[in-house]
């Protein structure tokens, strides 16, 4: 007979309970389903045609070192190449100030590990990135929510939260946010930077999507406005390949970075040396700069197609975000529409999306919202899926 070892689980483990969203993503993978539910890059954007070349370059340059244990802080050639790459995100950092994480997700876990004690307040946008909640949950935070609108987090709400709850840190995804696709405006970035500095607060700026801009002007990172108060993170997941699990972090000056490194040491010693070496040659060889416009050109028509279809097929009493990049769009229905009901019906017509309530720290939030991903289907397929949703509404 099998022994049930789940009785041994620590109390904190309960907060890791596999979320309903995993079930949704499983369903979304059924054959014949058009999934607007996932959040993964299109595999066509992976640079498959140059991987062998990148790999042989790695072997030529570093040989067995690319397969050896390495520094927890990260593979030095990657961190060196990242100095100029991060300027794309208006982040100024020296090689020593940059650390490598196992994806942005690895960074979020390390942040939770070193900063959150049971009951500590952590400020997040409402809604926020579900994966951040999953990373922080085991450390027992008490979430306090920052209100948002179509321009992103509302500075007055942030200020109120800082005064009232004194959170350990503030977590924001200011550019093409997951799940809403919204981008914090320049004015608000400045206001938020000023507030954070005035309160002596720490801001975690999670920035995986800024390079995926299809139109409009680049907005500088909050890190560039308050470098001493922002822990900045970005990733190669959307601009190279997520399977490599390589992210970059720039902590504020001081000891915080050292603690992140200690936390990471206990988790995985370091991010895969081979993955980091691949990312290093991808950056150094100018491949990323060459590929990025192609990736954006691949996604831009998908976003346009979804936006056009929504205008055509969604009723006028619905509202939705109009992102200029990223991977997601956020829709909100009028009072009286039952999104869960609609989700079930959409599945029966082979269209999947994620009901928005999963992205709220407060489980009562977001009952009238949905997240729609546009990166993983052709424009005409997206149009058809939106048409189906429109019919259901
Ligand atoms: C806001 C945000 N942060 C972090 C991540 C994790 O990305 P990575 O693949 O770098 O771990 C994602 C992935 O979708 C994301 O949307």
XYZ file of C-alpha atoms and ligand atoms in Angstrom:
409
model
C 0.000 0.000 0.000
C 1.187 3.497 -0.785
C 1.990 5.635 2.243
C 0.543 9.114 2.113
C 3.476 11.366 2.852
C 1.482 14.533 2.322
C 0.816 14.404 6.085
C 4.442 15.510 6.415
C 3.979 18.744 4.510
C 4.911 21.897 6.407
C 2.073 24.322 7.158
C 3.480 26.897 4.736
C 3.258 24.386 1.908
C -0.513 24.709 1.870
C -0.105 28.154 0.354
C 1.496 26.487 -2.679
C -1.763 24.660 -3.487
C -1.770 24.217 -7.235
C -3.861 27.045 -8.533
C -6.987 26.670 -10.620
C -5.114 28.427 -13.389
C -2.959 25.334 -13.924
C -6.140 23.388 -14.593
C -7.230 26.081 -17.017
C -3.932 25.899 -18.870
C -4.210 22.104 -19.055
C -7.657 22.372 -20.598
C -6.389 25.048 -22.953
C -3.907 22.526 -24.401
C -6.667 20.169 -25.566
C -6.457 19.457 -29.282
C -8.573 21.851 -31.349
C -8.642 24.505 -28.646
C -7.705 28.094 -29.490
C -5.967 29.212 -26.349
C -5.998 32.829 -25.340
C -5.243 31.530 -21.863
C -1.509 30.900 -21.856
C 1.223 33.431 -21.548
C 4.013 31.801 -23.470
C 6.039 33.189 -26.368
C 5.428 31.865 -29.875
C 7.996 29.112 -30.587
C 8.538 30.634 -34.054
C 10.296 33.521 -32.304
C 13.009 31.249 -30.906
C 16.235 31.620 -32.908
C 16.380 27.940 -33.897
C 18.365 28.665 -37.049
C 21.345 30.090 -35.142
C 21.328 27.865 -32.054
C 23.946 25.471 -33.411
C 26.134 28.401 -34.312
C 25.672 29.962 -30.850
C 26.434 26.626 -29.237
C 29.636 26.081 -31.218
C 30.720 29.592 -30.329
C 30.159 28.743 -26.654
C 32.270 25.580 -27.034
C 35.060 27.399 -28.870
C 35.271 30.189 -26.347
C 34.725 28.496 -23.033
C 34.982 24.745 -23.607
C 34.346 22.774 -20.410
C 33.984 25.987 -18.374
C 30.543 26.406 -19.925
C 29.591 23.141 -18.203
C 31.309 23.809 -14.893
C 29.976 25.193 -11.614
C 30.177 28.953 -11.687
C 29.616 32.083 -9.598
C 26.223 32.460 -7.913
C 26.229 36.107 -9.031
C 26.314 34.937 -12.644
C 28.607 34.106 -15.568
C 30.911 37.122 -15.938
C 30.817 37.371 -19.787
C 27.016 37.523 -19.638
C 27.041 40.202 -16.963
C 29.595 42.170 -18.989
C 27.438 41.951 -22.112
C 24.360 42.861 -20.055
C 25.803 46.289 -19.154
C 24.995 47.747 -22.569
C 21.902 45.571 -23.036
C 20.305 46.974 -19.882
C 20.646 50.511 -21.272
C 17.837 49.502 -23.621
C 15.706 49.514 -20.452
C 17.347 52.761 -19.273
C 19.083 50.823 -16.522
C 22.665 51.887 -15.763
C 24.641 49.192 -13.962
C 28.209 47.908 -13.879
C 29.107 44.232 -14.330
C 29.456 43.851 -10.567
C 26.028 45.384 -9.961
C 24.270 42.926 -12.269
C 23.297 39.494 -11.042
C 21.837 36.625 -13.011
C 18.700 34.803 -11.888
C 17.036 31.602 -13.040
C 14.405 33.526 -14.947
C 12.622 36.437 -13.335
C 10.729 33.841 -11.367
C 13.912 32.784 -9.588
C 14.481 36.396 -8.601
C 10.945 36.753 -7.233
C 11.455 33.681 -5.059
C 14.781 35.000 -3.749
C 13.122 38.333 -2.933
C 10.367 36.557 -1.003
C 12.913 34.403 0.773
C 15.049 37.261 2.073
C 12.385 39.870 2.754
C 9.048 38.344 3.709
C 8.333 37.049 7.183
C 4.911 35.675 8.208
C 2.372 38.505 8.277
C 4.637 41.097 6.632
C 2.837 43.536 4.376
C 3.743 43.366 0.684
C 2.178 45.905 -1.694
C 1.028 44.651 -5.084
C -1.037 46.089 -7.900
C -4.630 45.047 -8.176
C -4.520 42.948 -10.351
C -0.957 41.633 -10.353
C 1.223 38.867 -11.817
C -0.006 35.563 -10.473
C 3.479 34.026 -10.504
C 4.670 36.715 -8.087
C 1.903 35.804 -5.656
C 2.913 32.144 -6.024
C 6.543 33.016 -5.344
C 5.752 35.131 -2.289
C 2.917 33.062 -0.764
C 5.029 30.392 1.001
C 6.730 33.136 3.027
C 3.389 34.185 4.516
C 2.865 37.768 3.336
C -0.169 39.920 4.002
C -0.930 41.570 0.690
C -1.991 45.167 0.515
C -3.348 46.251 -2.828
C -2.529 49.344 -4.851
C -5.411 50.547 -6.971
C -4.892 50.739 -10.717
C -6.622 52.228 -13.749
C -5.839 52.279 -17.459
C -2.634 54.237 -16.765
C -1.345 51.616 -14.331
C -0.804 51.893 -10.576
C -2.327 55.017 -9.025
C 0.333 57.035 -7.143
C -2.107 58.340 -4.503
C -3.137 54.793 -3.692
C 0.522 53.753 -3.409
C 1.197 56.645 -1.046
C -1.746 55.670 1.132
C -0.595 52.066 1.290
C 2.953 53.124 2.211
C 1.674 55.363 5.005
C -0.848 52.927 6.390
C 0.735 49.505 5.964
C 4.469 50.180 5.693
C 5.006 47.251 3.313
C 8.344 45.443 3.180
C 8.397 46.212 -0.530
C 6.210 47.296 -3.405
C 5.949 44.952 -6.388
C 5.073 46.471 -9.777
C 5.105 45.358 -13.411
C 5.040 48.841 -14.936
C 5.360 47.979 -18.634
C 2.828 45.894 -20.599
C 1.759 44.413 -17.320
C 0.811 40.790 -16.915
C -2.206 40.455 -16.770
C -3.577 43.801 -18.024
C -1.142 44.817 -20.770
C -1.207 48.326 -19.289
C 1.842 50.573 -19.128
C 2.449 53.023 -16.327
C 2.645 56.515 -17.859
C 5.785 58.638 -17.643
C 4.124 61.130 -15.270
C 3.079 58.345 -12.940
C 6.528 56.763 -13.043
C 8.011 60.053 -11.925
C 5.373 60.445 -9.219
C 5.902 56.876 -8.002
C 9.692 57.249 -7.999
C 9.332 60.420 -5.925
C 6.947 58.737 -3.446
C 9.149 55.665 -3.070
C 12.231 57.804 -2.391
C 10.381 60.099 0.034
C 9.163 57.088 2.036
C 12.532 55.351 1.920
C 10.648 52.370 0.452
C 11.874 49.514 -1.729
C 10.285 48.956 -5.130
C 10.620 45.706 -7.082
C 10.306 46.601 -10.774
C 9.586 43.399 -12.694
C 10.157 44.220 -16.365
C 9.983 41.199 -18.683
C 8.032 42.859 -21.506
C 9.550 46.310 -22.134
C 11.468 45.126 -25.234
C 8.246 43.837 -26.792
C 7.023 47.253 -27.947
C 5.155 47.244 -31.250
C 4.319 50.957 -31.436
C 4.475 54.142 -29.406
C 7.398 55.593 -27.495
C 9.599 53.778 -25.018
C 9.028 54.813 -21.408
C 12.060 54.830 -19.095
C 12.205 52.379 -16.225
C 11.407 53.533 -12.689
C 14.872 52.195 -11.850
C 16.329 55.055 -13.914
C 14.405 57.548 -11.759
C 15.124 56.080 -8.335
C 18.170 53.796 -8.732
C 18.834 53.583 -4.995
C 15.292 52.413 -4.168
C 14.520 50.013 -7.002
C 15.376 46.352 -7.368
C 15.087 45.851 -11.120
C 14.559 42.534 -12.894
C 14.220 41.501 -16.516
C 14.523 38.245 -18.440
C 15.632 36.588 -21.666
C 12.440 34.519 -21.668
C 10.591 36.764 -24.096
C 13.523 37.893 -26.248
C 15.502 34.646 -26.574
C 13.899 31.500 -25.130
C 12.173 30.837 -21.782
C 13.541 27.289 -21.566
C 17.023 28.678 -20.957
C 15.796 30.186 -17.651
C 18.021 33.245 -17.647
C 17.061 36.528 -16.040
C 18.949 39.650 -14.968
C 18.642 41.638 -11.781
C 20.013 44.961 -10.617
C 19.489 45.414 -6.878
C 19.787 48.836 -5.283
C 23.309 49.677 -4.086
C 24.179 48.208 -0.682
C 23.890 44.825 0.914
C 20.535 43.653 -0.461
C 22.234 42.114 -3.503
C 24.566 40.116 -1.263
C 21.558 38.629 0.522
C 19.897 37.787 -2.777
C 23.060 35.939 -3.762
C 23.067 34.016 -0.462
C 19.416 33.069 -0.976
C 20.119 31.917 -4.519
C 23.071 29.863 -3.360
C 20.728 27.774 -1.236
C 18.254 27.402 -4.062
C 20.339 26.431 -7.091
C 23.977 27.492 -6.502
C 23.788 29.345 -9.798
C 21.796 29.575 -13.004
C 22.811 27.040 -15.686
C 26.254 28.051 -16.920
C 25.476 26.757 -20.397
C 22.276 28.830 -20.622
C 24.130 31.907 -19.453
C 26.918 31.324 -21.976
C 24.331 30.987 -24.763
C 22.725 34.249 -23.640
C 26.157 35.899 -23.543
C 26.967 35.061 -27.176
C 23.398 35.972 -28.197
C 23.964 39.439 -26.746
C 27.599 39.946 -27.711
C 27.132 38.802 -31.300
C 24.369 41.386 -31.825
C 21.836 38.607 -32.445
C 19.373 39.961 -29.935
C 19.359 43.384 -31.581
C 18.876 41.683 -34.924
C 16.077 39.405 -33.712
C 14.075 41.773 -31.574
C 12.485 43.637 -34.523
C 11.535 40.254 -36.005
C 9.929 39.130 -32.752
C 8.005 42.399 -32.532
C 6.976 42.134 -36.196
C 5.658 38.654 -35.441
C 3.480 39.801 -32.537
C 2.331 43.229 -33.764
C -0.241 41.921 -36.297
C -1.567 39.531 -33.649
C -2.229 42.370 -31.236
C -3.782 44.478 -33.998
C -5.982 41.603 -35.095
C -7.244 41.027 -31.570
C -7.919 44.726 -30.992
C -9.751 45.069 -34.297
C -11.821 41.957 -33.645
C -12.770 43.188 -30.198
C -13.936 46.465 -31.649
C -16.009 44.579 -34.178
C -17.418 41.751 -32.071
C -17.480 42.888 -28.435
C -20.434 44.946 -27.193
C -19.831 48.606 -26.449
C -20.565 48.207 -22.732
C -17.393 46.108 -22.367
C -14.057 47.818 -21.906
C -10.571 46.550 -22.652
C -6.958 47.673 -22.553
C -5.219 48.816 -25.741
C -1.592 47.877 -25.132
C 1.225 48.973 -27.419
C 3.201 45.810 -26.770
C 3.641 42.814 -24.491
C 1.540 39.687 -24.632
C -1.786 40.408 -22.952
C -4.996 42.310 -23.190
C -7.470 42.757 -20.351
C -11.226 42.951 -20.760
C -13.902 43.964 -18.303
C -17.590 43.253 -18.629
C -20.539 45.256 -17.310
C -22.329 44.313 -14.104
C -24.444 41.201 -14.468
C -22.220 39.169 -16.827
C -20.926 35.979 -15.299
C -17.360 35.454 -16.554
C -17.051 31.960 -15.111
C -20.214 30.954 -16.916
C -18.838 32.474 -20.065
C -15.540 30.667 -19.557
C -17.339 27.298 -19.432
C -19.319 28.115 -22.555
C -16.209 29.334 -24.372
C -14.496 26.014 -23.638
C -17.375 24.140 -25.177
C -16.757 26.230 -28.314
C -13.018 25.502 -28.163
C -11.829 28.892 -26.983
C -9.937 29.254 -23.700
C -9.083 32.377 -21.709
C -8.235 33.054 -18.084
C -10.913 34.598 -15.862
C -9.284 37.663 -14.310
C -10.031 36.867 -10.682
C -6.925 34.675 -10.417
C -4.722 37.735 -10.680
C -5.953 39.403 -7.530
C -4.343 39.088 -4.133
C -7.870 39.479 -2.756
C -9.822 36.452 -4.020
C -12.989 38.556 -4.149
C -11.473 40.839 -6.800
C -11.789 40.785 -10.559
C -14.991 38.818 -10.988
C -15.870 40.841 -14.110
C -12.505 40.593 -15.856
C -10.616 38.304 -18.217
C -7.045 38.042 -19.520
C -6.522 37.409 -23.200
C -3.146 36.377 -24.619
C -2.444 37.218 -28.248
C 1.074 35.897 -28.875
C 0.341 32.285 -29.530
C -2.042 32.129 -32.485
C -2.167 33.543 -36.008
C -4.082 36.782 -36.533
C -6.998 35.105 -38.322
C -7.307 32.441 -35.608
C -7.350 35.187 -32.969
C -10.029 37.032 -34.895
C -12.179 33.924 -35.032
C -11.700 33.274 -31.302
C -12.731 36.840 -30.420
C -15.699 36.508 -32.727
C -16.744 33.360 -30.838
C -16.409 35.170 -27.506
C -18.425 38.074 -28.924
C -21.185 35.669 -29.949
C -21.222 34.120 -26.494
C -21.550 37.537 -24.879
C 5.445 39.797 -14.899
C 6.243 38.550 -15.025
N 7.289 38.348 -14.203
C 8.031 37.244 -14.287
C 7.759 36.248 -15.198
C 8.598 35.013 -15.196
O 9.411 34.994 -16.293
P 10.724 34.073 -16.375
O 10.484 33.153 -17.509
O 11.815 35.037 -16.639
O 10.881 33.384 -15.081
C 6.680 36.407 -16.072
C 6.366 35.341 -17.027
O 5.371 35.285 -17.677
C 5.901 37.582 -15.980
O 4.844 37.783 -16.767
